[in-house]
PDB file of C-alpha atoms in Angstrom:
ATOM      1  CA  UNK A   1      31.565 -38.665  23.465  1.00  0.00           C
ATOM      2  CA  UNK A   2      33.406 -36.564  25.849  1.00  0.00           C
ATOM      3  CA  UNK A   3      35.010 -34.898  23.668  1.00  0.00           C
ATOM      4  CA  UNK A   4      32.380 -34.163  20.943  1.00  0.00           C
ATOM      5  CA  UNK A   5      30.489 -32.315  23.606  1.00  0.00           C
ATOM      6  CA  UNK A   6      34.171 -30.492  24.517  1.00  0.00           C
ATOM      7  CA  UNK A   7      34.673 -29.883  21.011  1.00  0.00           C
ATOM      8  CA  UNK A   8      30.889 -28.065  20.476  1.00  0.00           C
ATOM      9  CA  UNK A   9      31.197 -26.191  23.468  1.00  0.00           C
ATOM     10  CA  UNK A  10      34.522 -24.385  22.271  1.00  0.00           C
ATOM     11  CA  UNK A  11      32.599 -23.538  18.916  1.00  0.00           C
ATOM     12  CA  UNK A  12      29.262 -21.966  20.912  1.00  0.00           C
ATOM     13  CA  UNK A  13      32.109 -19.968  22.689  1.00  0.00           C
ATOM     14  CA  UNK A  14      34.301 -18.712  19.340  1.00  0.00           C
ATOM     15  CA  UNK A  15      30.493 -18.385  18.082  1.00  0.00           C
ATOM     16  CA  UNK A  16      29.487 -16.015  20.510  1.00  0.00           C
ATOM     17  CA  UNK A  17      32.540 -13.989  20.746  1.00  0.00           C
ATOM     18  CA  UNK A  18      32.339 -13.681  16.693  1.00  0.00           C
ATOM     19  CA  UNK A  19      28.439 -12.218  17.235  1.00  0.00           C
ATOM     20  CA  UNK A  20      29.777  -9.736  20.251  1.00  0.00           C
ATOM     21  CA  UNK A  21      32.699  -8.128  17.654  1.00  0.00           C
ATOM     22  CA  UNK A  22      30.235  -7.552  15.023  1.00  0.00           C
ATOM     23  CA  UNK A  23      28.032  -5.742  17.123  1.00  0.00           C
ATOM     24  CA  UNK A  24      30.638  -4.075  18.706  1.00  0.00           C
ATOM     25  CA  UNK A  25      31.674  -2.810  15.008  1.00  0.00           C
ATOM     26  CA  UNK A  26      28.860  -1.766  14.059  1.00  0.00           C
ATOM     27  CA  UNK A  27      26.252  -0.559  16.564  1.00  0.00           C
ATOM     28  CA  UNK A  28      22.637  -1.520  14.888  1.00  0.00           C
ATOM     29  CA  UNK A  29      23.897  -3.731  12.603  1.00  0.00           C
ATOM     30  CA  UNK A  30      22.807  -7.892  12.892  1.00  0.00           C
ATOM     31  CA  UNK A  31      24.449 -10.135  10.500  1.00  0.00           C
ATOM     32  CA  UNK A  32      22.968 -13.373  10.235  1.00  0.00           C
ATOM     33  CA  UNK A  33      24.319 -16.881   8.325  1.00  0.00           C
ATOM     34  CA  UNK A  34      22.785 -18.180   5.137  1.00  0.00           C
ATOM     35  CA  UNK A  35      21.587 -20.939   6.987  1.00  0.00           C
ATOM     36  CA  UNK A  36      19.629 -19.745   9.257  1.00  0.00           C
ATOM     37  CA  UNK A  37      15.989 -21.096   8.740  1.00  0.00           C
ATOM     38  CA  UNK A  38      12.692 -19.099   9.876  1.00  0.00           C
ATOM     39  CA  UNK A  39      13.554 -15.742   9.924  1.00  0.00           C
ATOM     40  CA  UNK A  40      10.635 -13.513  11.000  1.00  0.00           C
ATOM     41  CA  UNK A  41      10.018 -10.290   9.167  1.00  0.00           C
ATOM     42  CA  UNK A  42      11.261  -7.208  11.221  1.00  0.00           C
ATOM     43  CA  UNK A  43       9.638  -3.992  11.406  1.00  0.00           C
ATOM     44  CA  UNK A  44       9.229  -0.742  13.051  1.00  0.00           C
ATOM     45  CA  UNK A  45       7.676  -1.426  16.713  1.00  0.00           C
ATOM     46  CA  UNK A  46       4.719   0.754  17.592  1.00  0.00           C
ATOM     47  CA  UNK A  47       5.977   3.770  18.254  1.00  0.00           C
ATOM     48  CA  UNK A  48       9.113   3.399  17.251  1.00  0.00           C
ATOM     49  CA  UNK A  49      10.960   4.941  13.755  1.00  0.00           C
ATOM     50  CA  UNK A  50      13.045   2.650  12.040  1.00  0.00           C
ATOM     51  CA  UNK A  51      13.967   2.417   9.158  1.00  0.00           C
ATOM     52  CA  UNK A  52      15.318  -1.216   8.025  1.00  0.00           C
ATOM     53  CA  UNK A  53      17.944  -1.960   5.297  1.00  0.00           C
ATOM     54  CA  UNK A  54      18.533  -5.597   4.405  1.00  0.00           C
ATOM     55  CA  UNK A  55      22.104  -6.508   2.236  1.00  0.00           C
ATOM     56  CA  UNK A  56      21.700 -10.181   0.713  1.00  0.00           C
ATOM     57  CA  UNK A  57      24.424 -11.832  -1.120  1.00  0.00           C
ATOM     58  CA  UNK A  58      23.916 -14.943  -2.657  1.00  0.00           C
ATOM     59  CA  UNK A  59      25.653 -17.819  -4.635  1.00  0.00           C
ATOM     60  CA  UNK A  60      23.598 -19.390  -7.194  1.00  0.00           C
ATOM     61  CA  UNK A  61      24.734 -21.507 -10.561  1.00  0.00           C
ATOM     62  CA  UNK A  62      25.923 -19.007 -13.160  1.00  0.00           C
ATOM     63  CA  UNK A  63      23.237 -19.803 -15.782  1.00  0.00           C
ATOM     64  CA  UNK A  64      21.197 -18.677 -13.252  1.00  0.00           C
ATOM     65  CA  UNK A  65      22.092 -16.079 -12.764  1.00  0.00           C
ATOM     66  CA  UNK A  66      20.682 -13.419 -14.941  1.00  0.00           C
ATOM     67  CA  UNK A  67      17.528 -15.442 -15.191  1.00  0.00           C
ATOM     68  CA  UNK A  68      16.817 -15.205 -11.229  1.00  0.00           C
ATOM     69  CA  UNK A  69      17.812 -11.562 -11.699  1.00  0.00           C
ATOM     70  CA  UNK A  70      14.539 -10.918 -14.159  1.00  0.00           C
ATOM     71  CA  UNK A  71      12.476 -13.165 -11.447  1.00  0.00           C
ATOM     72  CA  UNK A  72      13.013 -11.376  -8.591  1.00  0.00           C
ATOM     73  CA  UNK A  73      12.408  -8.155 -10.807  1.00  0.00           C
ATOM     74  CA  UNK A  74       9.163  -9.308 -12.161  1.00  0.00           C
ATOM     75  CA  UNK A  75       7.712 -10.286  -9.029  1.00  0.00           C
ATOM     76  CA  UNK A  76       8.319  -6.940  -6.634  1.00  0.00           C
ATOM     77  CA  UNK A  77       6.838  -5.224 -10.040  1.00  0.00           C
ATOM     78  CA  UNK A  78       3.826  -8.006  -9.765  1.00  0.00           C
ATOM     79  CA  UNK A  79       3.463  -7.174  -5.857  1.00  0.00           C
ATOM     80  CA  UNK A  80       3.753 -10.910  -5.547  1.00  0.00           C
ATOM     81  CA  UNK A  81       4.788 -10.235  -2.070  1.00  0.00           C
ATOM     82  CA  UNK A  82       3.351  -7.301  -1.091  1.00  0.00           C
ATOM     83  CA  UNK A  83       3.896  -3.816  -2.037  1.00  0.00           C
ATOM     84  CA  UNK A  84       7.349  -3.197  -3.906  1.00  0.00           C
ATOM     85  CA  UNK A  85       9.089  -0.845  -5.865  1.00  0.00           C
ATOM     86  CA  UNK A  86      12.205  -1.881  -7.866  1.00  0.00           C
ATOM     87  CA  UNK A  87      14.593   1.005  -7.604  1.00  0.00           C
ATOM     88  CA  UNK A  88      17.605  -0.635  -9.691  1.00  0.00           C
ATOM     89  CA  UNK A  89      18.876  -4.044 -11.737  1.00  0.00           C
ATOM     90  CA  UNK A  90      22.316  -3.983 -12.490  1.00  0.00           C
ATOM     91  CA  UNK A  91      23.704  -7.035 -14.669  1.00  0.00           C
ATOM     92  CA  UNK A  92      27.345  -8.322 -15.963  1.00  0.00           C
ATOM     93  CA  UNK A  93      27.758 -11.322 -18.219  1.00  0.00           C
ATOM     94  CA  UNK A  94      30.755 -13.397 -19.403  1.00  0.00           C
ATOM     95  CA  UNK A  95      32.563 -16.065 -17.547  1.00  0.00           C
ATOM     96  CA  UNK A  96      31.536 -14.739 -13.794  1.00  0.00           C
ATOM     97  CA  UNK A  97      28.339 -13.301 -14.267  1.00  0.00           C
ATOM     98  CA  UNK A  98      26.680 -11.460 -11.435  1.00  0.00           C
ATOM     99  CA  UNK A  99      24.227  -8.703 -10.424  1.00  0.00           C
ATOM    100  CA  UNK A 100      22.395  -6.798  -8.171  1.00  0.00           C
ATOM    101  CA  UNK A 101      18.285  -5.611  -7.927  1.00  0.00           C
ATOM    102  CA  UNK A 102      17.471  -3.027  -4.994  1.00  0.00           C
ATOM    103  CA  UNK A 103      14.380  -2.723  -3.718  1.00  0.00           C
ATOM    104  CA  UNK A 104      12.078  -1.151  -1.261  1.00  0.00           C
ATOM    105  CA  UNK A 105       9.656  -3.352  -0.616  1.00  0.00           C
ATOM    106  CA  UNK A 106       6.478  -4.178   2.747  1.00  0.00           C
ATOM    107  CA  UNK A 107       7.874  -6.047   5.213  1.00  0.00           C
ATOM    108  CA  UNK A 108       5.950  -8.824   5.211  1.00  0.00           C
ATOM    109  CA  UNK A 109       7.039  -9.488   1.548  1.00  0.00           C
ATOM    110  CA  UNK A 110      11.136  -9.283   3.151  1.00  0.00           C
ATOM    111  CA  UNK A 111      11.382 -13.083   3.865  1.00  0.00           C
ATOM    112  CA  UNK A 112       9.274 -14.414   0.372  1.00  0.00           C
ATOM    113  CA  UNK A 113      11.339 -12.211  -1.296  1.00  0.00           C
ATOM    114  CA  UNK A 114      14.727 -13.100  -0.074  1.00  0.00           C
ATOM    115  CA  UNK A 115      14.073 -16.892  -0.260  1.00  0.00           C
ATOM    116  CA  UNK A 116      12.960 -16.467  -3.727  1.00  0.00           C
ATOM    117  CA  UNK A 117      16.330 -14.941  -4.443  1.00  0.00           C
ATOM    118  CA  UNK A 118      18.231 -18.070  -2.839  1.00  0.00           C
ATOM    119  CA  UNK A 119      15.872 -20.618  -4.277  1.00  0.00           C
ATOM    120  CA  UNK A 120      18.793 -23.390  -5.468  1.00  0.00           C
ATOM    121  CA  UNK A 121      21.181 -21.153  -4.205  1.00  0.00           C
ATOM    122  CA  UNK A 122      23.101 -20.300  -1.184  1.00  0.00           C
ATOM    123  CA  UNK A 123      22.556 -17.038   0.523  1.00  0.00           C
ATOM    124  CA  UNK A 124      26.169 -16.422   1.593  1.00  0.00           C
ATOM    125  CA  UNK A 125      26.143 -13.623   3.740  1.00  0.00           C
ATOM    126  CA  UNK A 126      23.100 -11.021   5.206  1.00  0.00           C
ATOM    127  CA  UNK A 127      23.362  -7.881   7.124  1.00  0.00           C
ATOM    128  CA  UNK A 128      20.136  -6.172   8.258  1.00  0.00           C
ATOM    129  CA  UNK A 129      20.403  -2.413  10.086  1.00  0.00           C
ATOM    130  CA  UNK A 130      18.101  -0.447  11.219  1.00  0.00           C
ATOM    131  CA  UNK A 131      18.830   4.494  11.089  1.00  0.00           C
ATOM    132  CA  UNK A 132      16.275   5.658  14.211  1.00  0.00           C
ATOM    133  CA  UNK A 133      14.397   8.271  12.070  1.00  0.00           C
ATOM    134  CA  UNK A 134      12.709   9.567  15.606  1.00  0.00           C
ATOM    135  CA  UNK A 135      14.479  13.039  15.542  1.00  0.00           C
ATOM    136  CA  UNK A 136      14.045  14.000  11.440  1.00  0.00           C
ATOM    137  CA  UNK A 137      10.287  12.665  12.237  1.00  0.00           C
ATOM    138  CA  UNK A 138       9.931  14.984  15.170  1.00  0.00           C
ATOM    139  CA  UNK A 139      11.870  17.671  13.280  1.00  0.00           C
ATOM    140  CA  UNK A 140       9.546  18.024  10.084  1.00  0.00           C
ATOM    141  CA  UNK A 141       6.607  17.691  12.103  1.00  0.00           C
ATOM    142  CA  UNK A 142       8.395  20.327  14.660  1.00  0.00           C
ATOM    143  CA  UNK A 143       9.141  22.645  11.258  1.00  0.00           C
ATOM    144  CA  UNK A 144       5.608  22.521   9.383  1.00  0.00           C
ATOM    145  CA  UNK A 145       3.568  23.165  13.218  1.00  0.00           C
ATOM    146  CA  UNK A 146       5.613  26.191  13.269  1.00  0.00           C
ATOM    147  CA  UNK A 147       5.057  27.099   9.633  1.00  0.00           C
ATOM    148  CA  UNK A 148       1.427  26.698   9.718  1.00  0.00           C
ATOM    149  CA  UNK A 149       1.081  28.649  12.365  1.00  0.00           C
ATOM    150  CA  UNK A 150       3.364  31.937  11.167  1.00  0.00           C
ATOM    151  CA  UNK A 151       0.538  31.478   7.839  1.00  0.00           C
ATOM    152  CA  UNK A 152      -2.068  31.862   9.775  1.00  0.00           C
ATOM    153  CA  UNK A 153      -1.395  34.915  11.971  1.00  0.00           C
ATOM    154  CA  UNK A 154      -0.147  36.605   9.018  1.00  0.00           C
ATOM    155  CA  UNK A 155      -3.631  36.038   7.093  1.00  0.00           C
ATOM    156  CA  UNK A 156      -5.060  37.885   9.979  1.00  0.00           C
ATOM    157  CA  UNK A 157      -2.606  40.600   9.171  1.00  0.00           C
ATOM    158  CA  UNK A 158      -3.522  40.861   5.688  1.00  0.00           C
ATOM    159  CA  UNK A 159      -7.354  41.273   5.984  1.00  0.00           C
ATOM    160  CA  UNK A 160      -6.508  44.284   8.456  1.00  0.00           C
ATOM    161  CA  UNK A 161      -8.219  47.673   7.181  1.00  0.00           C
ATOM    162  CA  UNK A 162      -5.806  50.613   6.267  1.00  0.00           C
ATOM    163  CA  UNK A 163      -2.607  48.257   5.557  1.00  0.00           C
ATOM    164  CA  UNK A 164      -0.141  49.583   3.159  1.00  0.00           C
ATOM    165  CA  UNK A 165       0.830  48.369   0.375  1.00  0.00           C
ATOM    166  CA  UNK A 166       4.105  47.887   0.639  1.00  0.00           C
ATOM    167  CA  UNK A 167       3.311  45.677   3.928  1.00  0.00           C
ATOM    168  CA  UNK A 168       0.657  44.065   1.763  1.00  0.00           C
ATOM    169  CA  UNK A 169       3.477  42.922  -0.756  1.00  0.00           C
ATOM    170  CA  UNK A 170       5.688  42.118   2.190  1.00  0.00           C
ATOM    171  CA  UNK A 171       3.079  39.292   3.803  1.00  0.00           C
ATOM    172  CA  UNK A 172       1.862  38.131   0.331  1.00  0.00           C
ATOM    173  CA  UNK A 173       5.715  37.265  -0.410  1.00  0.00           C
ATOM    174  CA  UNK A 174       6.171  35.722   3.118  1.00  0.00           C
ATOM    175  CA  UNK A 175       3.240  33.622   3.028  1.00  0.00           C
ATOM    176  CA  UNK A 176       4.356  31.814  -0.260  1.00  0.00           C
ATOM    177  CA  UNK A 177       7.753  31.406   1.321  1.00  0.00           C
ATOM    178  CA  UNK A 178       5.903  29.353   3.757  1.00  0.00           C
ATOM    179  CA  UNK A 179       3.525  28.029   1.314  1.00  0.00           C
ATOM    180  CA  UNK A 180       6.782  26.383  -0.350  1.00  0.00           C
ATOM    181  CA  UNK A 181       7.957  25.348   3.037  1.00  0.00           C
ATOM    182  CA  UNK A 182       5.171  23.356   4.063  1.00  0.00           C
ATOM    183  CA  UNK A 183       5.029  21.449   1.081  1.00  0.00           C
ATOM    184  CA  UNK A 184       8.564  20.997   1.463  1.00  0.00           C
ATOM    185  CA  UNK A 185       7.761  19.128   5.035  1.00  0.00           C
ATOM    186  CA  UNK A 186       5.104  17.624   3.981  1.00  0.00           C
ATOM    187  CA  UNK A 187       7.084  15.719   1.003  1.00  0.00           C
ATOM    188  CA  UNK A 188       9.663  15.293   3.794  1.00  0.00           C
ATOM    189  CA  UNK A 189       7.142  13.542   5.972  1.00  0.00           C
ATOM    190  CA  UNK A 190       5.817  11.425   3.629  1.00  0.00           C
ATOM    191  CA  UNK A 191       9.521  10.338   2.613  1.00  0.00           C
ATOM    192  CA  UNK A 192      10.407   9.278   6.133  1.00  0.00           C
ATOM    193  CA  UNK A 193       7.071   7.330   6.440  1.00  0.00           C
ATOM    194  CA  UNK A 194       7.564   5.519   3.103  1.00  0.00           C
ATOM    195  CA  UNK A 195      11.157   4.655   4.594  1.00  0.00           C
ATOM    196  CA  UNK A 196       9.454   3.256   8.216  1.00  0.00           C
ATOM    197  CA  UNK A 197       6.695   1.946   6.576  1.00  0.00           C
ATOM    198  CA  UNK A 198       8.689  -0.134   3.957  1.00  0.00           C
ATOM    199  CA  UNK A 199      11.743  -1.445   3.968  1.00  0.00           C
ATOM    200  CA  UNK A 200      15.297  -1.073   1.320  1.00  0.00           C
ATOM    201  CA  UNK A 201      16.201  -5.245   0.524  1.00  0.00           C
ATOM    202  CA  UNK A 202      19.345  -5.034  -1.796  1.00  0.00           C
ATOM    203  CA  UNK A 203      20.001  -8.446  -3.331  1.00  0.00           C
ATOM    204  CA  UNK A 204      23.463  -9.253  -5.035  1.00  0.00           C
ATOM    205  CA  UNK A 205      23.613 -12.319  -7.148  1.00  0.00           C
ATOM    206  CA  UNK A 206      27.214 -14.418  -7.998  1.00  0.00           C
ATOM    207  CA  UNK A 207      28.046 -17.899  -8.975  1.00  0.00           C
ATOM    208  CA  UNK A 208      29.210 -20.515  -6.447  1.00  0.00           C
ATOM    209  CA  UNK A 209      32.351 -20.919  -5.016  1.00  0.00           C
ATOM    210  CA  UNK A 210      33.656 -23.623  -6.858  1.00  0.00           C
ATOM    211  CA  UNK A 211      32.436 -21.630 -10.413  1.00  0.00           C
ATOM    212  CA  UNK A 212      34.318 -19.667  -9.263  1.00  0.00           C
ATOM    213  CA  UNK A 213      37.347 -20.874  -8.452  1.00  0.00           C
ATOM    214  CA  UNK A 214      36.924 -23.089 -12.146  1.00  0.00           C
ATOM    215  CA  UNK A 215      36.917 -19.889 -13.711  1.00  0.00           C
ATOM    216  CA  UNK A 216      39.872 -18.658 -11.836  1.00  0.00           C
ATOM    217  CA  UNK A 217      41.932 -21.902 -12.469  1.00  0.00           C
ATOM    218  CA  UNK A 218      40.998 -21.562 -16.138  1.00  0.00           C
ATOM    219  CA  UNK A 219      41.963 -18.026 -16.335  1.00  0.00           C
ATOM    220  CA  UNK A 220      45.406 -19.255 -14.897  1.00  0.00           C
ATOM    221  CA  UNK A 221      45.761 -21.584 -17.224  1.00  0.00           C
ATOM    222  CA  UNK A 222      45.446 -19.042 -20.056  1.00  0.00           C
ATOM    223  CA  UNK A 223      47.331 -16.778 -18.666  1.00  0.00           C
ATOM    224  CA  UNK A 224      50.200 -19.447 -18.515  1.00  0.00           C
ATOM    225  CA  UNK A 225      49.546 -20.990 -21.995  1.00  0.00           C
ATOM    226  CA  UNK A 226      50.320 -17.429 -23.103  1.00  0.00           C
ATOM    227  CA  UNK A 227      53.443 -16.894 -20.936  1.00  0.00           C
ATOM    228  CA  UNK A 228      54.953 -20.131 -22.070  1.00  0.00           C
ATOM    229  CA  UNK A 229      54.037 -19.506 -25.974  1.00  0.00           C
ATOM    230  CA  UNK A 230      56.026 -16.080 -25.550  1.00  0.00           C
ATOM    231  CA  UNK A 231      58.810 -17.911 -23.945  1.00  0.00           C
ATOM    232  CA  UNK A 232      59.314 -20.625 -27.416  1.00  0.00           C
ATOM    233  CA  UNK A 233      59.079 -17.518 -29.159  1.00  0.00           C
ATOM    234  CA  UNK A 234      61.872 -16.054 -27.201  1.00  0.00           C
ATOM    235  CA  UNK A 235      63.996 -19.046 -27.357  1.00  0.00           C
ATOM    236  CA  UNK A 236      63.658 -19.701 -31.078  1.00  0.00           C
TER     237      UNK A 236
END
């Protein structure tokens, strides 16, 4: 019994220094196992600007495969969990099939969604990060205040009595410069609050390992079928 507890010690250790290197790699970046039950959905703390990206692979039975695909399509379209956008399906077939569906998606729906995608699978690996959108927030908002405020002094200008018309050209063209520029912003802001607001889940689908290693074993085998039927050849 000594030894058991010895022996599960040393693995919390080789644990913990595996979780410290990751996040040493790659500052903002939390990987967590496929096991891991009860995952709460993460999202952008009052006040805060984050914007969260969530990289899913997972092993499921190769018939599967293409089938779970179209489900986890059909429900972000359906809003089954929440609001959801599918931004791209990508499918191969043939001995190894796989594929991938992106979406952006409310956080809420993040966890429904993801154990959908595993459902009589394995989720192998997960990687969540988070880009601080703070500055490019504070930026636009920096940019259209100072916009807004260069269109309305020079509407002042432009109802002055006696102004030429060349100057009258002049602060016509200027104000749809910043006409264009505000709108510009304002698509800009509305971008970066769709990307806090919701959050990027991409979801890539395989067969199991030991499909895979089948299929592997049988391509071998064909591949060494063919050497040795060019070898009689030879020889005769």
């Amino acid at each position: 019994m000594k030894m058991e507890k010895k022996h599960l010690g040393l693995s919390g250790i080789v644990l913990a220094l595996t979780l410290a290197v990751t996040g040493c790699g790659q500052q903002g970046t939390y990987a967590e196992s496929a096991g891991a039950s009860g995952a709460s959905a993460v999202a952008s703390p009052e006040g805060a600007y984050l914007a969260y990206e969530h990289d899913v692979q997972v092993q499921i039975e190769a018939g599967q495969v293409a089938p779970r695909i179209q489900a986890v399509a059909e429900s972000c379209q359906a809003a089954r969990f929440g609001d959801c956008a599918v931004l791209q399906v990508d499918q191969e077939s043939g001995e190894r099939p796989r594929g991938m569906v992106r979406v952006r998606i409310a956080p809420k729906g993040v966890e429904p969604l993801i154990g959908l995608a595993g459902e009589g699978g394995k989720v192998e690996t997960r990687s969540t990060r988070a880009e601080d959108l703070a500055q490019q927030v504070a930026d636009t908002a920096l940019t259209k205040a100072r916009l807004e405020k260069e269109h309305a002094r020079l509407l002042t200008y432009q109802d002055r009595p006696g102004l030429k018309v060349e100057d009258l050209l002049a602060i016509t063209a200027r104000l749809s410069e910043i006409e264009a520029g505000v709108e510009q912003a304002n698509r800009d802001a509305a971008q970066q609050r769709r990307r806090i607001d919701t959050q990027l889940v991409t979801l890539h689908f395989g067969p199991t390992e030991s499909q895979r290693s089948r299929s592997v074993i049988g391509q071998a085998v064909s591949e060494s079928g063919s050497i040795l039927a060019v070898s009689v050849a030879f020889l005769i």
